[in-house]
Every structure is written in structure tokens, then in C-alpha cells.
Coordinates of N, CA and C in Angstrom, one line a residue:
X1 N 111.4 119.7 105.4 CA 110.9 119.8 104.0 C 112.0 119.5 103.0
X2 N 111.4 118.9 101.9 CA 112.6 118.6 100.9 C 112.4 118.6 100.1
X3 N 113.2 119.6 98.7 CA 112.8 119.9 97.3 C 112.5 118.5 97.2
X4 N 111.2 118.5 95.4 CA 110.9 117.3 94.9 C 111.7 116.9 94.2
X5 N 111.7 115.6 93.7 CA 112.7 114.9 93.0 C 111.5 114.4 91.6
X6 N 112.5 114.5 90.3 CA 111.6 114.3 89.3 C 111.6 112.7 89.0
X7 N 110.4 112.5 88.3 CA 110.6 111.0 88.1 C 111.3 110.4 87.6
X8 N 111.9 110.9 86.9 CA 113.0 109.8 86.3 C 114.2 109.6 86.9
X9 N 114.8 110.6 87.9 CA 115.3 110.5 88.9 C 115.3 109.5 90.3
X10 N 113.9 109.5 90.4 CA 113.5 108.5 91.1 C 113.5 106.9 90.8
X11 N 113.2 107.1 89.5 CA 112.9 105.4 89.4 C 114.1 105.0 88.9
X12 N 115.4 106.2 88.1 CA 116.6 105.5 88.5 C 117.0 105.2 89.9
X13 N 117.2 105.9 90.9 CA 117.1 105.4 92.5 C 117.0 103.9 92.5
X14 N 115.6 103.6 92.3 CA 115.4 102.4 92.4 C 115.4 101.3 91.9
X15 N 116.1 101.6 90.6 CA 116.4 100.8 89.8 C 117.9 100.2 90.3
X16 N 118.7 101.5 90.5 CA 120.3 101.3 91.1 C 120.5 100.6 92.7
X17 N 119.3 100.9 93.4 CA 119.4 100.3 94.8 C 119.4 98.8 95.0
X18 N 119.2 98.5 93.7 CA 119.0 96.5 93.9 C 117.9 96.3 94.8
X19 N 116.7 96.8 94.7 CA 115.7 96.8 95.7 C 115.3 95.1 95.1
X20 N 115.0 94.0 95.9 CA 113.8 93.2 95.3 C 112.6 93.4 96.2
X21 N 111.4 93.7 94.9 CA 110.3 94.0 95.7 C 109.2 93.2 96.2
X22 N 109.9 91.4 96.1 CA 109.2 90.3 96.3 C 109.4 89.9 97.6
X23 N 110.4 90.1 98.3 CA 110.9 90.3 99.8 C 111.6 91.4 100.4
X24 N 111.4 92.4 100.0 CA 112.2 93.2 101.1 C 111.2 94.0 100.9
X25 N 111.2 95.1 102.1 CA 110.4 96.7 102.1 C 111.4 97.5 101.4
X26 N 110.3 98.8 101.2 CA 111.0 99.9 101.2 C 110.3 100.9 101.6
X27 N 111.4 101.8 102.1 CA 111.3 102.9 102.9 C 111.5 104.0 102.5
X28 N 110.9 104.8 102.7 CA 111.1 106.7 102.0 C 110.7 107.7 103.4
X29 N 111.7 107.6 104.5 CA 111.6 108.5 105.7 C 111.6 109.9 105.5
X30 N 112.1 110.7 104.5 CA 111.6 111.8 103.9 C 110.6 111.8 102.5
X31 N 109.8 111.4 102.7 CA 108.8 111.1 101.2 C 108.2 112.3 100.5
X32 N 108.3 113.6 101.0 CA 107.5 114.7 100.8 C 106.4 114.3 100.3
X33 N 106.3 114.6 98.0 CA 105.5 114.8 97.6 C 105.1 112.7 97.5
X34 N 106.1 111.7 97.9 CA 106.1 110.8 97.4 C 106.2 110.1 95.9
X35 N 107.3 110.6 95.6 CA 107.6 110.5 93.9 C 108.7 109.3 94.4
X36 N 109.5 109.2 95.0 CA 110.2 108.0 95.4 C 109.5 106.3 95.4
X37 N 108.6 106.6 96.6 CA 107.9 105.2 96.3 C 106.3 105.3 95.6
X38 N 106.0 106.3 94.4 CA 105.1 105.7 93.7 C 105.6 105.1 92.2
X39 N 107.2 105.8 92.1 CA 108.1 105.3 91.1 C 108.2 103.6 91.2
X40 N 109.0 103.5 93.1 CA 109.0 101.9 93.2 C 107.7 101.0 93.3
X41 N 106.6 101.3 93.3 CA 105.3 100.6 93.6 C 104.9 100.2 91.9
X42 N 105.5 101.6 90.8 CA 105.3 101.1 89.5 C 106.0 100.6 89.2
X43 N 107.2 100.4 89.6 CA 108.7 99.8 89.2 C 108.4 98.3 89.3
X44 N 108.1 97.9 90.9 CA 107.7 96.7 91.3 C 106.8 96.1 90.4
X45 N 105.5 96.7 90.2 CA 104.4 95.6 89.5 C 104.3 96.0 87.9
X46 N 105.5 96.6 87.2 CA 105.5 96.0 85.9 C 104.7 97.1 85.6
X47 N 104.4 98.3 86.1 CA 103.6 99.3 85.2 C 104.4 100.0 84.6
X48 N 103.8 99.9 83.0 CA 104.0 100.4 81.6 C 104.6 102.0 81.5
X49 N 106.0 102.7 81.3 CA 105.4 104.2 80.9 C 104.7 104.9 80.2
X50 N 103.9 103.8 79.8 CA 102.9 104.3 79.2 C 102.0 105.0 80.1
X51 N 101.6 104.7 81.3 CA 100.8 105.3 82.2 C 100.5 107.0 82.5
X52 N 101.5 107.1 81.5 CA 102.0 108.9 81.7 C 101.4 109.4 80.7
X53 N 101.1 108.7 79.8 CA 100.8 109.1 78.3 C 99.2 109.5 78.0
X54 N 99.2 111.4 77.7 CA 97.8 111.5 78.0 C 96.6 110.4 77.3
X55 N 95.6 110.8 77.8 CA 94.8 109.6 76.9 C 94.5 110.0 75.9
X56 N 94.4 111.9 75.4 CA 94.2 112.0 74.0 C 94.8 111.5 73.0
X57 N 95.9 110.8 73.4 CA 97.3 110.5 72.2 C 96.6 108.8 71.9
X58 N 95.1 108.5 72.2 CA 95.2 107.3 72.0 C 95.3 106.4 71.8
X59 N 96.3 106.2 73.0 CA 96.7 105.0 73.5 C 96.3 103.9 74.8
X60 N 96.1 103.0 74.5 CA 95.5 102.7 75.9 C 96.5 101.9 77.0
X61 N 95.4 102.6 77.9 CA 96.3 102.2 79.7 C 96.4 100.7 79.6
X62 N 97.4 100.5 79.7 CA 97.9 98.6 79.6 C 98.4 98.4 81.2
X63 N 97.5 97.4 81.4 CA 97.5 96.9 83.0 C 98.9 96.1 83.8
X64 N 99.2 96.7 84.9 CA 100.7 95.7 85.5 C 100.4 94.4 85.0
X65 N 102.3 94.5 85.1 CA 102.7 93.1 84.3 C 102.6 92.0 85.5
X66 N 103.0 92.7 86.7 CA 102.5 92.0 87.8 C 101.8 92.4 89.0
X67 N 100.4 92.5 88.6 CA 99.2 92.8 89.1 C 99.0 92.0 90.5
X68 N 99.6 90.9 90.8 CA 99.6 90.4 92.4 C 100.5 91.0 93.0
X69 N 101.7 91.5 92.6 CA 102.9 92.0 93.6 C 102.4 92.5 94.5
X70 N 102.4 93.3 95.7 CA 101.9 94.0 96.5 C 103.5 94.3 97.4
X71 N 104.5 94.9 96.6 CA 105.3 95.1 97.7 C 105.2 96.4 99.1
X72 N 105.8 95.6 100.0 CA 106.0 96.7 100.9 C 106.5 97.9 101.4
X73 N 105.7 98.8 101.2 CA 106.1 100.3 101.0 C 105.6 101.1 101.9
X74 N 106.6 101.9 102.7 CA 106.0 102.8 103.6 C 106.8 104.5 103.3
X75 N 105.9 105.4 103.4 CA 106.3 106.7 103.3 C 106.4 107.7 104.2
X76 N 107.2 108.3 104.6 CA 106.8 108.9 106.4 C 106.8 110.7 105.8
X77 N 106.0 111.1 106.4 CA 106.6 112.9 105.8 C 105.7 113.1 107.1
X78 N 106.5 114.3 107.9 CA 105.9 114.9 109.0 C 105.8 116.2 108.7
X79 N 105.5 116.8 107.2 CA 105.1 118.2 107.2 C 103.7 117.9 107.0
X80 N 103.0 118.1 107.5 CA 101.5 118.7 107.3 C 100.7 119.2 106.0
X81 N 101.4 120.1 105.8 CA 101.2 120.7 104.2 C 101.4 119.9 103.2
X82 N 102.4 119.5 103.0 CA 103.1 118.4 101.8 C 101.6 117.4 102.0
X83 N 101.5 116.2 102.8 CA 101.0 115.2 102.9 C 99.8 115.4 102.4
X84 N 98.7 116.5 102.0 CA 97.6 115.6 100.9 C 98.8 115.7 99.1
X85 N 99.5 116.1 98.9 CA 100.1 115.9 97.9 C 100.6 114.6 97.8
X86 N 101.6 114.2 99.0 CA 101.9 112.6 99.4 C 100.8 111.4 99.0
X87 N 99.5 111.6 99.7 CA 98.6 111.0 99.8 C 97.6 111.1 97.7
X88 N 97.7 112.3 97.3 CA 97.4 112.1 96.2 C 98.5 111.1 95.2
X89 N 99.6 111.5 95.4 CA 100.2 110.6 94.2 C 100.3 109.3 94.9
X90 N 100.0 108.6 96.0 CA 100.1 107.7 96.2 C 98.6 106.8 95.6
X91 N 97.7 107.5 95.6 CA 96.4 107.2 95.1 C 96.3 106.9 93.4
X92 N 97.4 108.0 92.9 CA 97.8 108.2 91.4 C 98.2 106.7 90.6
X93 N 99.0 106.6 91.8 CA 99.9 105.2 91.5 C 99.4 103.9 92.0
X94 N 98.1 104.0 92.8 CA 97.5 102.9 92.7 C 98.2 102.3 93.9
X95 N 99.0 103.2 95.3 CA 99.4 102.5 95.8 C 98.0 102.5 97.2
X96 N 98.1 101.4 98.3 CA 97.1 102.0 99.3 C 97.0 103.1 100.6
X97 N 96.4 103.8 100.9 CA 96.8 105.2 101.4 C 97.5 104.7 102.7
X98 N 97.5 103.2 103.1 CA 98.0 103.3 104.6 C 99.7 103.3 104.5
X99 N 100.3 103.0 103.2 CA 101.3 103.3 103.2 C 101.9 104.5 103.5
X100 N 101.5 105.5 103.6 CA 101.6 107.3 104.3 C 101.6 107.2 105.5
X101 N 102.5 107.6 106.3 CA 102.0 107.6 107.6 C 102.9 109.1 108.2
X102 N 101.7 109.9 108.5 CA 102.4 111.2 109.1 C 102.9 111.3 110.6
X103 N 104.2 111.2 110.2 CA 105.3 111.0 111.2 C 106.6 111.3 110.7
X104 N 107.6 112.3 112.0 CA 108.8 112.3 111.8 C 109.7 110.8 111.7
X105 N 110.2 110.4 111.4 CA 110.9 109.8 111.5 C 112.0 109.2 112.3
X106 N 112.0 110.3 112.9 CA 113.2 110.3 114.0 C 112.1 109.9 115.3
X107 N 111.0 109.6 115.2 CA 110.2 109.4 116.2 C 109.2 108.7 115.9
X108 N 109.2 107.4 114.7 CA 109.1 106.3 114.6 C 110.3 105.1 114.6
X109 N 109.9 104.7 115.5 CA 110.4 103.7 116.3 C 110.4 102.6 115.8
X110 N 111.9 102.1 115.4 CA 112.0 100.6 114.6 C 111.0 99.7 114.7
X111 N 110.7 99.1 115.7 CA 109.4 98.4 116.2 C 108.3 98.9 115.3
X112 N 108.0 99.8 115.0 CA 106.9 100.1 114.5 C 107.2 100.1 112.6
X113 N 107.9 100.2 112.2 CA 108.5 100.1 111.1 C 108.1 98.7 111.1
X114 N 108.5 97.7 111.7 CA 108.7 96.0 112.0 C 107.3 96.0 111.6
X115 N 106.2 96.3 112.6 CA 104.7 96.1 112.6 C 104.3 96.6 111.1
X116 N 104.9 97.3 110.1 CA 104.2 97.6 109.1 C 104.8 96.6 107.9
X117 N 106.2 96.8 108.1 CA 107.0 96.0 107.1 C 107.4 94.7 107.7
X118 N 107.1 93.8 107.1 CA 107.1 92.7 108.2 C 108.9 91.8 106.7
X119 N 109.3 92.1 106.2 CA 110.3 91.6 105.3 C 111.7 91.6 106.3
X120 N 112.1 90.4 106.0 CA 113.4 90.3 106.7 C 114.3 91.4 106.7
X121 N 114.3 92.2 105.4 CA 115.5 93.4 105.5 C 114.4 94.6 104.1
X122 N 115.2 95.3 103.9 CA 115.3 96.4 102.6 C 115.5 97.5 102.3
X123 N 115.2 98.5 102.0 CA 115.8 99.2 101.6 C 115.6 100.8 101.6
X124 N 115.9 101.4 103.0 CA 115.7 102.9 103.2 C 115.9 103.8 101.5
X125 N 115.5 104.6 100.9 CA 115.7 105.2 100.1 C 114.6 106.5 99.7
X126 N 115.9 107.7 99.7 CA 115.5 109.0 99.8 C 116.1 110.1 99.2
X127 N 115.4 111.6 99.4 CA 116.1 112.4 98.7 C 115.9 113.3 100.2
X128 N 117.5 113.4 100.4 CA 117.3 114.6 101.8 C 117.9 115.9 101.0
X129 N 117.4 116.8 101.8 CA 118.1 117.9 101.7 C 119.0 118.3 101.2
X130 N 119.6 118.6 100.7 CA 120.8 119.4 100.8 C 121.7 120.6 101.1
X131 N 120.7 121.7 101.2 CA 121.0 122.8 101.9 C 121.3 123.9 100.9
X132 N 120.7 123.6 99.6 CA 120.7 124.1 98.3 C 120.0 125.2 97.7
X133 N 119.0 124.5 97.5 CA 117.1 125.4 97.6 C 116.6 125.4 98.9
X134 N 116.4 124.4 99.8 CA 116.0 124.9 100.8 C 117.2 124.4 101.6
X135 N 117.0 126.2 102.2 CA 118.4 126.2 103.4 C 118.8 125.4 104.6
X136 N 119.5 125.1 104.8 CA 120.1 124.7 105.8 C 121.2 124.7 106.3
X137 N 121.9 124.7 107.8 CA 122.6 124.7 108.0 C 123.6 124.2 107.9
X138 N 125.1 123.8 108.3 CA 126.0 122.8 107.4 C 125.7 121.7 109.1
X139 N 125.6 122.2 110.1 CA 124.9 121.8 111.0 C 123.9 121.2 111.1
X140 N 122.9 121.5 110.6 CA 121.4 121.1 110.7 C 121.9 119.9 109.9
X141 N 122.2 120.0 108.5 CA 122.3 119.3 107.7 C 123.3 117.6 108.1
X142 N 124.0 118.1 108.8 CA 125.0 117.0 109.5 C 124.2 116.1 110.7
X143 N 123.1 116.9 111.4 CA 122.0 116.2 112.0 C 121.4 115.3 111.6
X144 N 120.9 115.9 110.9 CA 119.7 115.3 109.8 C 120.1 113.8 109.5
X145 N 121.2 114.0 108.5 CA 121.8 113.1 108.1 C 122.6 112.1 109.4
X146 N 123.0 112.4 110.0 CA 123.3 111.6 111.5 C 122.5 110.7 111.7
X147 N 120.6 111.6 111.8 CA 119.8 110.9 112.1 C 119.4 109.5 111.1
X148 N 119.4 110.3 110.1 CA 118.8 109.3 108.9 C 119.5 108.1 108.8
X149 N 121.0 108.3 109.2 CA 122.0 106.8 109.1 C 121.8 106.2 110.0
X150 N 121.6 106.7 111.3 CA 121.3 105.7 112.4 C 119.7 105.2 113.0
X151 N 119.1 106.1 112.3 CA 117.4 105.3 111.9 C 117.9 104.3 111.0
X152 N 118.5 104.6 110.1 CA 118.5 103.5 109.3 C 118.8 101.9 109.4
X153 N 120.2 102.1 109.9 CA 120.4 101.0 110.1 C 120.2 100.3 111.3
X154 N 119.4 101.0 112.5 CA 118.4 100.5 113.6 C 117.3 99.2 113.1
X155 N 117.3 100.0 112.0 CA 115.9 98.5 111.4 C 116.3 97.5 111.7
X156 N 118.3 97.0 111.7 CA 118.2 95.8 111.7 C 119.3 95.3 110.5
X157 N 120.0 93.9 110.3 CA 120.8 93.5 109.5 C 119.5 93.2 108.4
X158 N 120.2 93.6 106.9 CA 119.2 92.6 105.8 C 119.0 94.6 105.2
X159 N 118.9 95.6 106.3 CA 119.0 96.9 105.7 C 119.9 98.0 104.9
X160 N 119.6 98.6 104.2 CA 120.7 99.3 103.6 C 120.5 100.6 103.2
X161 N 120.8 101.1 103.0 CA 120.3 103.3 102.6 C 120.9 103.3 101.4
X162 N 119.6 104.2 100.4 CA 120.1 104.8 99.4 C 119.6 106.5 99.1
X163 N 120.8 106.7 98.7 CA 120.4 108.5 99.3 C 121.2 109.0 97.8
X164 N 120.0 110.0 97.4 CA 120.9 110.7 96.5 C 121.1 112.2 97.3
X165 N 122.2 112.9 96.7 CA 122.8 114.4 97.1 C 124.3 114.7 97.0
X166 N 124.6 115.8 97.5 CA 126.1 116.5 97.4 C 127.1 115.4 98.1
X167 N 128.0 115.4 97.6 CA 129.3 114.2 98.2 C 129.5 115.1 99.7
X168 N 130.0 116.5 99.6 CA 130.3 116.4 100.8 C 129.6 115.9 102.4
X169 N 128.0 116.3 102.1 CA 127.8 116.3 103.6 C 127.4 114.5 104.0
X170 N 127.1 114.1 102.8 CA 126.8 112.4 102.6 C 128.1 111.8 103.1
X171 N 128.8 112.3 102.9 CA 130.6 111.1 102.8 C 131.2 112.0 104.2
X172 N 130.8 113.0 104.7 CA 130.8 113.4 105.8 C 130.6 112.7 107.2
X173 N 129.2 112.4 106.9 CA 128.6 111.2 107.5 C 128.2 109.7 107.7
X174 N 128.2 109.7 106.4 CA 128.3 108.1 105.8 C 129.5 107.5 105.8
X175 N 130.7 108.1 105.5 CA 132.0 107.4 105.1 C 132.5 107.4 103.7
X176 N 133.5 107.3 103.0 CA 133.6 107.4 101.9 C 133.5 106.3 101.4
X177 N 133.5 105.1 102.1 CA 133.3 103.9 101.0 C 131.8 103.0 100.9
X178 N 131.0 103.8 99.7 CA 129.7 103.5 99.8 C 129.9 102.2 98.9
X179 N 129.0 101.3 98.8 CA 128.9 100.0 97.6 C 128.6 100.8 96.2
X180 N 127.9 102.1 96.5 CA 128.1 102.6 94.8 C 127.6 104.2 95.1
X181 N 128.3 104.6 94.6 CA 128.2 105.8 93.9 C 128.1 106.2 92.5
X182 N 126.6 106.8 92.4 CA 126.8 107.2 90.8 C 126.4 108.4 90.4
X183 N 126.9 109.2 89.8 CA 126.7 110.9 89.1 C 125.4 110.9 89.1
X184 N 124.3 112.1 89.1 CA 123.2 112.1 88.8 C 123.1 113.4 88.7
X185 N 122.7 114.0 87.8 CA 122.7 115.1 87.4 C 121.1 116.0 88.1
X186 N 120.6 116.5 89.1 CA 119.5 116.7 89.5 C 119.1 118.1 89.2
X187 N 118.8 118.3 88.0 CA 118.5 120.1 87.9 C 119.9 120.5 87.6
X188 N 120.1 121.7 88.0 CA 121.4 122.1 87.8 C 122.6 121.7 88.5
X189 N 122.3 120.9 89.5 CA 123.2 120.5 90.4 C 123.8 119.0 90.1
X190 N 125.3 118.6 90.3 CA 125.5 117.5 90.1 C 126.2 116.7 91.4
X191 N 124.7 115.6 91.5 CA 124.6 115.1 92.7 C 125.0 113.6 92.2
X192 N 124.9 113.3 93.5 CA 125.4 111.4 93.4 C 124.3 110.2 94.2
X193 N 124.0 109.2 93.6 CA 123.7 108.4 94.7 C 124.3 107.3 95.1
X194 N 124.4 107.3 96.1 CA 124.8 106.7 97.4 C 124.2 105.6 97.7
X195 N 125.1 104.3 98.1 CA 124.2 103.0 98.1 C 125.3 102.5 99.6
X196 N 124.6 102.3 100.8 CA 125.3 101.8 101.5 C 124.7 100.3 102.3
X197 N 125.2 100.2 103.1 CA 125.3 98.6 104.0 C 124.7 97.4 103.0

């Protein structure tokens, strides 16, 4: 499970990851509530912030700027609970439900990633844990993250991870020399994200 991450948070993420959404995937192997890729699905096809703006305020919904995009986006969350929440904001944002797929991560299988995302490379990107609000071990945590770097770049060259969270347990496992690190203030906590391969 993994606290949520607020939108503007997110769609910095993906704004900083250098994602292009016209050939590459992207990936969210912790997706929880899916605020990560309904950020990049609006990011991608040019939807307006206006989309947030209730309708009493009289303004009207102005349609993607690019209404053919269709990038490729997959969400994995293997809690049970979370996933109609996943599956609602994925519907919010107009993305298609098969992009959800309830599964750990650690037990989808590159190959199968390949069969969904068919783009030569792109771009894993997430909010793991930290061990902050929800607990965890400095252990568990060093797993986790073990796992997530070597799922990751299993996909294949053309891939790369973007992770926001605490420097230690990230540069623990990652290494300290990421292509970018940037401050990000997440709640009361000041976290960084992380841009690797």
C-alpha cells in the first residue's frame, strides 16, 4: 500500500521524467489510487486545468488538444481495496479500464508488460513508500525498492525509473548518481525525485 500522491505532484513527475507520450509507455507498478497515470493520460492529450473547475463556476469543459493521442499506459496495484478507487479515477480521466491490471508487480512478468506496451522503451514512474505514514521496515523498504529497480530495468534498454521519496533509502539502492534529482516538497516531508537510466 502507498500513501496518495496529490496532483500537482504528480503531473510535476511527469512533466520532469521527459516522458514522450507519442512513443514510449508508461508505467505506474505501485498505482494505488492512480493519480500518477491519470495526471500523464491528461498531460499527454492536452487536457485543459480547466477540467477540475467545478461546473457551477461557468466555465465550460474544453476538449483535448490532442484527442487522437492514445498513449500507452499501464497501472498495476495488487491491493484489492484500493483498486475500485484506481479504476474510478481512471474512468475520471477518460482513461480505458484495461489499463488497471490487478497484479503485484513483482509477479508480472516483463513479457507481459511487452504484450500490453508494445513501445520500444519508457518510462516506469511512481510513488513508493517510504516508511513514513505507512510503516515499514528499513528492510522491507530496501526490498521493495531492490525489487522495483530490477523490475524495472528488466523491461529492457530504451527504459528508465522515476521515483519520487526520501534520499536515503532511494540512493541506497539506486546509487547516487541519478540523471536528476529535484526537491519536492510532499506534505510535510521534503522529498526528491529521482530520474534514472
Amino acid at each position: 500500500m502507498t500513501a496518495p500522491i496529490r496532483e500537482n505532484l504528480a503531473a510535476q513527475m511527469v512533466a520532469l521524467s521527459g516522458w514522450h507520450p507519442e512513443r514510449e509507455g508508461l508505467i505506474d507498478p505501485l498505482a494505488g489510487s492512480g493519480t500518477i497515470v491519470a495526471e500523464a493520460w491528461g498531460w499527454a492529450r492536452g487536457v485543459p486545468i480547466s477540467r477540475t473547475i467545478p461546473a457551477w463556476l461557468g466555465r465550460p469543459a474544453t476538449a483535448p488538444l490532442r484527442p487522437d493521442l492514445h498513449p500507452q499506459i499501464l497501472a498495476l496495484e495488487d491491493d484489492a481495496k484500493i483498486r475500485p478507487s484506481l479504476l474510478r479515477s481512471l474512468k475520471d480521466a477518460g482513461l480505458p479500464a484495461e489499463c488497471a491490471v490487478g497484479a503485484d508487480f513483482r509477479s508480472f512478468e516483463p513479457s507481459r508488460v511487452r504484450e500490453l506496451i508494445t513501445t520500444e522503451g519508457g518510462i516506469v514512474l511512481t510513488n513508493p513508500p517510504y516508511g513514513v505514514r505507512i510503516e515499514r521496515t528499513d528492510d522491507e523498504l530496501s526490498e521493495l525498492y531492490e525489487d522495483l529497480r530490477d523490475w524495472s530495468f528488466a523491461l529492457g534498454p530504451g527504459w528508465r525509473i522515476g521515483l519520487i521519496g526520501l534520499p536515503e533509502p532511494i540512493e541506497a539502492v539506486f546509487g547516487g548518481a541519478p540523471k536528476m534529482k529535484k526537491p519536492m516538497r510532499n506534505g510535510d516531508l521534503r522529498t526528491y525525485f529521482y530520474l534514472y537510466g
